[in-house]
Amino acid sequence: MTHIYNNFDQETLNREYSARDTVPDIDPFIAEYARQSAVARETLECKENVAYGSHQDEVVDIFPAGTNAPVLIYIHGGYWRMLSQKESGFMAPCLAQNGIATVTVNYSLTPGASIDTIVRQCRDAVAWTQQNAHSFGGDPNRIFVCGSSAGGHLTGMMVAGGWHEAHGIPENTIKGAIPLNGLYDLEPVQLSNVNDWAGMDKAEAHRNSPLHHLPNNGCPLIMSYGATETSEFKRQSHLFADAWTESGWSVDIFEHPARNHFDIVFDLCDEKSLLGSKVLELISR
């Protein structure tokens, strides 16, 4: 047996990084993302396909929530190769009821775009939101970021250090973040079959690993993952949480006993849920 990463052979490593194999079928979850997001666009004020950059994929949907509202930027998952901002607005009704605006981010997908490009696009979206929040009633001094799976990874890269000055925004732009069941060290991901579409070399994997780019000053994090996640997805969350804590910053991390990799995000739609109540408390501080 050839060990590819730690004690994993190739087959085991591939299985550890296969989120879809932790549920019988991902399609019902994807369909529900789309259904609830469509309802949000139909029932709330929504500014659709607002450009944050020059590429056709560089757009956001904005759900305003009144004057001087805090803003939650949501970055979708899909292992960097599927979904869009159109399946990402399901939490907007709950947030709007609590006076919080929602911005859902679209980005280019692999294999057509690199992870470098996707990270840059998401940072462009954060910078655009900070610089244009007043245009939709948002408060540029109360911006929060959330994402699940690949969106959890991208959220980690948004709270990483070293990029804000080049984008013309303050280092403390993000006041809190909620990375869910994400990937924070891409070394094993690059060695798995996920790299068939991610296409990273070692250097790109390191550049885009939040674990290796901790900021000078970290914001509070809420981190969670489903009970049925693989051991590697669980380890990734604790690896990043431990590094964050050791740097002296606040992390609230917990395994969600009743959720899986794909349905944990629906707690963002329920202010009384375990995750939903924690997120609202973070934003209201």
Short mmCIF file of C-alpha atoms in Angstrom, two decimals:
data_model
loop_
_atom_site.label_atom_id
_atom_site.label_comp_id
_atom_site.label_asym_id
_atom_site.label_seq_id
_atom_site.Cartn_x
_atom_site.Cartn_y
_atom_site.Cartn_z
CA MET A 1 0.00 0.00 0.00
CA THR A 2 1.35 3.40 -1.01
CA HIS A 3 0.61 6.21 1.40
CA ILE A 4 -0.27 9.41 -0.46
CA TYR A 5 -1.00 11.64 2.53
CA ASN A 6 -0.49 10.68 6.18
CA ASN A 7 -1.75 7.10 6.40
CA PHE A 8 -4.12 7.35 3.44
CA ASP A 9 -3.66 5.48 0.20
CA GLN A 10 -5.09 7.12 -2.93
CA GLU A 11 -8.49 5.44 -2.75
CA THR A 12 -8.97 6.35 0.91
CA LEU A 13 -7.79 9.93 0.40
CA ASN A 14 -10.23 10.34 -2.48
CA ARG A 15 -13.04 9.00 -0.33
CA GLU A 16 -12.16 11.32 2.57
CA TYR A 17 -12.53 14.34 0.30
CA SER A 18 -15.72 13.20 -1.40
CA ALA A 19 -18.46 15.18 0.32
CA ARG A 20 -21.18 13.88 -1.98
CA ASP A 21 -20.57 10.31 -0.83
CA THR A 22 -21.65 11.23 2.73
CA VAL A 23 -25.31 11.46 1.60
CA PRO A 24 -27.42 9.18 -0.62
CA ASP A 25 -28.07 11.91 -3.20
CA ILE A 26 -27.03 15.58 -3.35
CA ASP A 27 -29.66 16.59 -5.93
CA PRO A 28 -32.52 17.20 -3.44
CA PHE A 29 -30.30 19.59 -1.48
CA ILE A 30 -29.26 21.49 -4.61
CA ALA A 31 -32.89 21.73 -5.70
CA GLU A 32 -33.89 23.11 -2.30
CA TYR A 33 -31.11 25.71 -2.42
CA ALA A 34 -32.50 26.87 -5.76
CA ARG A 35 -36.16 26.77 -4.68
CA GLN A 36 -35.70 28.76 -1.49
CA SER A 37 -33.40 31.25 -3.20
CA ALA A 38 -35.98 31.82 -5.95
CA VAL A 39 -38.63 32.47 -3.28
CA ALA A 40 -36.30 34.99 -1.64
CA ARG A 41 -35.84 36.87 -4.93
CA GLU A 42 -39.59 36.86 -5.54
CA THR A 43 -40.64 38.03 -2.07
CA LEU A 44 -37.84 40.44 -1.10
CA GLU A 45 -36.31 43.45 -2.75
CA CYS A 46 -33.43 42.04 -4.76
CA LYS A 47 -30.86 43.78 -6.95
CA GLU A 48 -29.80 41.03 -9.33
CA ASN A 49 -26.56 40.54 -11.25
CA VAL A 50 -24.84 43.67 -9.99
CA ALA A 51 -21.29 43.76 -11.38
CA TYR A 52 -18.38 43.82 -8.95
CA GLY A 53 -15.81 43.31 -11.71
CA SER A 54 -15.39 43.30 -15.46
CA HIS A 55 -15.82 39.56 -16.15
CA GLN A 56 -19.31 38.28 -16.90
CA ASP A 57 -19.12 35.93 -13.90
CA GLU A 58 -18.23 38.74 -11.50
CA VAL A 59 -21.70 39.62 -10.24
CA VAL A 60 -23.60 39.62 -6.96
CA ASP A 61 -27.26 39.53 -5.98
CA ILE A 62 -28.13 41.98 -3.20
CA PHE A 63 -31.00 41.73 -0.73
CA PRO A 64 -31.19 45.12 1.07
CA ALA A 65 -32.54 45.35 4.62
CA GLY A 66 -33.06 49.04 5.28
CA THR A 67 -30.75 51.89 6.12
CA ASN A 68 -27.35 51.30 7.71
CA ALA A 69 -27.90 47.53 7.86
CA PRO A 70 -25.09 45.09 8.61
CA VAL A 71 -24.19 42.96 5.59
CA LEU A 72 -23.68 39.22 5.33
CA ILE A 73 -21.72 38.21 2.22
CA TYR A 74 -22.46 34.58 1.31
CA ILE A 75 -20.02 32.60 -0.83
CA HIS A 76 -21.46 29.41 -2.27
CA GLY A 77 -19.91 25.95 -2.27
CA GLY A 78 -19.93 23.30 -4.98
CA TYR A 79 -16.27 22.23 -4.78
CA TRP A 80 -15.32 25.26 -6.91
CA ARG A 81 -16.96 23.68 -9.96
CA MET A 82 -20.75 24.11 -9.62
CA LEU A 83 -23.56 26.39 -8.37
CA SER A 84 -23.83 30.19 -8.46
CA GLN A 85 -25.23 33.12 -6.52
CA LYS A 86 -28.70 32.10 -7.74
CA GLU A 87 -28.73 29.08 -5.40
CA SER A 88 -27.34 31.10 -2.52
CA GLY A 89 -30.04 33.49 -1.31
CA PHE A 90 -32.06 31.08 0.82
CA MET A 91 -31.04 32.74 4.10
CA ALA A 92 -31.98 36.27 2.95
CA PRO A 93 -35.58 36.28 4.30
CA CYS A 94 -34.46 35.34 7.82
CA LEU A 95 -31.63 37.87 7.74
CA ALA A 96 -33.85 40.63 6.33
CA GLN A 97 -36.37 40.07 9.13
CA ASN A 98 -33.52 40.74 11.52
CA GLY A 99 -32.34 43.89 9.71
CA ILE A 100 -29.38 42.26 7.95
CA ALA A 101 -28.66 42.71 4.24
CA THR A 102 -27.44 39.74 2.18
CA VAL A 103 -24.99 39.76 -0.73
CA THR A 104 -24.60 36.47 -2.62
CA VAL A 105 -21.42 36.14 -4.67
CA ASN A 106 -20.95 34.55 -8.07
CA TYR A 107 -17.50 33.52 -9.27
CA SER A 108 -15.99 31.64 -12.19
CA LEU A 109 -15.80 27.86 -11.87
CA THR A 110 -13.11 25.26 -12.32
CA PRO A 111 -11.73 23.81 -14.49
CA GLY A 112 -12.14 26.94 -16.59
CA ALA A 113 -10.87 29.16 -13.78
CA SER A 114 -8.04 28.53 -11.33
CA ILE A 115 -8.36 28.60 -7.53
CA ASP A 116 -6.13 31.70 -7.65
CA THR A 117 -8.71 33.41 -9.86
CA ILE A 118 -11.67 32.35 -7.73
CA VAL A 119 -10.05 33.65 -4.54
CA ARG A 120 -9.19 36.93 -6.26
CA GLN A 121 -12.78 37.28 -7.48
CA CYS A 122 -14.24 36.72 -4.03
CA ARG A 123 -11.86 39.30 -2.58
CA ASP A 124 -12.93 41.70 -5.31
CA ALA A 125 -16.55 41.08 -4.26
CA VAL A 126 -15.76 41.79 -0.60
CA ALA A 127 -13.92 44.98 -1.55
CA TRP A 128 -16.76 46.07 -3.85
CA THR A 129 -19.28 45.48 -1.07
CA GLN A 130 -17.27 47.52 1.43
CA GLN A 131 -16.86 50.37 -1.04
CA ASN A 132 -20.47 50.33 -2.28
CA ALA A 133 -22.47 49.26 0.76
CA HIS A 134 -24.14 52.67 1.07
CA SER A 135 -25.64 52.21 -2.41
CA PHE A 136 -28.02 49.56 -1.05
CA GLY A 137 -28.32 50.81 2.55
CA GLY A 138 -25.56 48.62 3.95
CA ASP A 139 -23.11 49.61 6.65
CA PRO A 140 -19.53 49.33 5.32
CA ASN A 141 -18.28 49.03 8.90
CA ARG A 142 -20.35 45.92 9.65
CA ILE A 143 -19.51 43.33 7.02
CA PHE A 144 -19.58 39.60 7.74
CA VAL A 145 -18.72 36.67 5.48
CA CYS A 146 -20.16 33.16 5.40
CA GLY A 147 -19.70 30.14 3.16
CA SER A 148 -20.05 26.38 3.14
CA SER A 149 -17.74 23.65 1.79
CA ALA A 150 -15.71 25.33 -0.98
CA GLY A 151 -17.42 28.50 0.23
CA GLY A 152 -16.03 27.71 3.68
CA HIS A 153 -12.57 27.55 2.16
CA LEU A 154 -13.16 30.84 0.34
CA THR A 155 -14.45 32.42 3.56
CA GLY A 156 -11.18 31.34 5.15
CA MET A 157 -9.31 33.11 2.37
CA MET A 158 -11.37 36.25 2.95
CA VAL A 159 -10.28 36.41 6.61
CA ALA A 160 -6.67 35.64 5.65
CA GLY A 161 -4.10 38.43 5.85
CA GLY A 162 -2.06 40.26 3.28
CA TRP A 163 -4.55 41.20 0.58
CA HIS A 164 -6.59 44.18 1.77
CA GLU A 165 -4.22 47.00 0.86
CA ALA A 166 -4.07 45.91 -2.78
CA HIS A 167 -7.88 45.98 -2.86
CA GLY A 168 -8.11 49.39 -1.20
CA ILE A 169 -10.01 48.35 1.91
CA PRO A 170 -9.15 48.33 5.64
CA GLU A 171 -7.57 45.21 7.08
CA ASN A 172 -10.44 44.93 9.57
CA THR A 173 -13.19 45.16 6.95
CA ILE A 174 -14.63 41.75 7.92
CA LYS A 175 -16.01 41.93 11.44
CA GLY A 176 -16.85 38.23 11.76
CA ALA A 177 -17.02 35.09 9.63
CA ILE A 178 -18.86 31.80 9.48
CA PRO A 179 -16.84 29.18 7.55
CA LEU A 180 -18.84 25.94 7.48
CA ASN A 181 -17.45 22.46 6.72
CA GLY A 182 -14.61 24.04 4.78
CA LEU A 183 -11.11 23.19 3.60
CA TYR A 184 -8.29 25.17 5.15
CA ASP A 185 -5.16 23.23 4.17
CA LEU A 186 -5.27 22.35 0.48
CA GLU A 187 -2.24 20.06 0.47
CA PRO A 188 -4.27 16.83 0.79
CA VAL A 189 -6.95 18.20 -1.52
CA GLN A 190 -4.33 18.78 -4.19
CA LEU A 191 -3.24 15.15 -3.79
CA SER A 192 -6.80 13.80 -4.10
CA ASN A 193 -8.96 13.34 -7.18
CA VAL A 194 -10.57 16.72 -6.43
CA ASN A 195 -7.52 18.09 -8.23
CA ASP A 196 -8.82 16.57 -11.46
CA TRP A 197 -10.94 19.72 -11.74
CA ALA A 198 -9.18 22.07 -9.28
CA GLY A 199 -5.92 21.76 -11.20
CA MET A 200 -3.62 23.06 -8.45
CA ASP A 201 0.10 22.56 -8.21
CA LYS A 202 1.76 22.53 -4.77
CA ALA A 203 2.48 26.25 -4.83
CA GLU A 204 -1.09 27.20 -5.69
CA ALA A 205 -2.44 24.88 -3.00
CA HIS A 206 -0.19 26.56 -0.43
CA ARG A 207 -1.07 30.08 -1.66
CA ASN A 208 -4.74 29.32 -1.21
CA SER A 209 -4.63 27.52 2.14
CA PRO A 210 -6.11 29.77 4.86
CA LEU A 211 -4.08 27.84 7.44
CA HIS A 212 -0.87 29.31 6.01
CA HIS A 213 -2.08 32.91 5.76
CA LEU A 214 -3.41 33.89 9.15
CA PRO A 215 -4.01 37.64 9.54
CA ASN A 216 -2.32 40.01 11.95
CA ASN A 217 -5.64 40.57 13.67
CA GLY A 218 -8.38 37.99 13.40
CA CYS A 219 -12.13 38.52 13.65
CA PRO A 220 -14.50 36.22 15.61
CA LEU A 221 -15.35 32.97 13.81
CA ILE A 222 -18.26 30.58 14.05
CA MET A 223 -17.30 27.20 12.61
CA SER A 224 -19.43 24.10 12.26
CA TYR A 225 -19.78 20.87 10.32
CA GLY A 226 -22.25 18.02 10.10
CA ALA A 227 -21.99 14.88 12.21
CA THR A 228 -21.76 12.69 9.09
CA GLU A 229 -18.75 14.48 7.59
CA THR A 230 -15.65 12.42 6.81
CA SER A 231 -12.80 12.42 9.30
CA GLU A 232 -10.75 14.73 7.05
CA PHE A 233 -13.47 17.37 6.76
CA LYS A 234 -13.81 17.35 10.54
CA ARG A 235 -10.04 17.49 11.00
CA GLN A 236 -9.74 20.41 8.60
CA SER A 237 -12.19 22.48 10.65
CA HIS A 238 -10.42 21.77 13.93
CA LEU A 239 -6.99 22.36 12.38
CA PHE A 240 -8.00 25.88 11.36
CA ALA A 241 -9.89 26.58 14.58
CA ASP A 242 -6.89 25.52 16.65
CA ALA A 243 -4.54 27.76 14.64
CA TRP A 244 -6.98 30.68 15.01
CA THR A 245 -7.27 30.14 18.77
CA GLU A 246 -3.52 29.79 19.20
CA SER A 247 -3.16 33.18 17.51
CA GLY A 248 -5.36 34.63 20.25
CA TRP A 249 -8.62 35.03 18.35
CA SER A 250 -12.14 33.90 19.09
CA VAL A 251 -13.62 30.72 17.59
CA ASP A 252 -16.92 29.04 18.38
CA ILE A 253 -16.64 25.58 16.79
CA PHE A 254 -19.10 22.73 17.12
CA GLU A 255 -20.20 19.58 15.36
CA HIS A 256 -23.87 19.77 14.42
CA PRO A 257 -25.47 16.48 15.50
CA ALA A 258 -28.52 16.70 13.24
CA ARG A 259 -27.00 18.09 10.03
CA ASN A 260 -24.89 16.83 7.15
CA HIS A 261 -22.49 18.48 4.70
CA PHE A 262 -25.29 19.81 2.51
CA ASP A 263 -28.15 20.75 4.81
CA ILE A 264 -26.27 22.57 7.58
CA VAL A 265 -26.69 25.85 5.68
CA PHE A 266 -30.47 25.69 6.09
CA ASP A 267 -29.95 26.61 9.75
CA LEU A 268 -29.12 30.09 8.44
CA CYS A 269 -32.81 30.32 7.55
CA ASP A 270 -33.97 29.71 11.11
CA GLU A 271 -33.16 32.27 13.80
CA LYS A 272 -34.01 29.73 16.50
CA SER A 273 -31.68 27.03 15.20
CA LEU A 274 -28.33 26.31 16.83
CA LEU A 275 -26.28 27.86 14.04
CA GLY A 276 -28.79 30.56 13.09
CA SER A 277 -29.03 31.94 16.61
CA LYS A 278 -25.24 32.04 16.94
CA VAL A 279 -24.88 33.92 13.64
CA LEU A 280 -27.47 36.51 14.61
CA GLU A 281 -25.79 37.01 17.97
CA LEU A 282 -22.41 37.51 16.25
CA ILE A 283 -23.78 40.11 13.86
CA SER A 284 -25.75 41.96 16.55
CA ARG A 285 -22.76 42.42 18.87
#
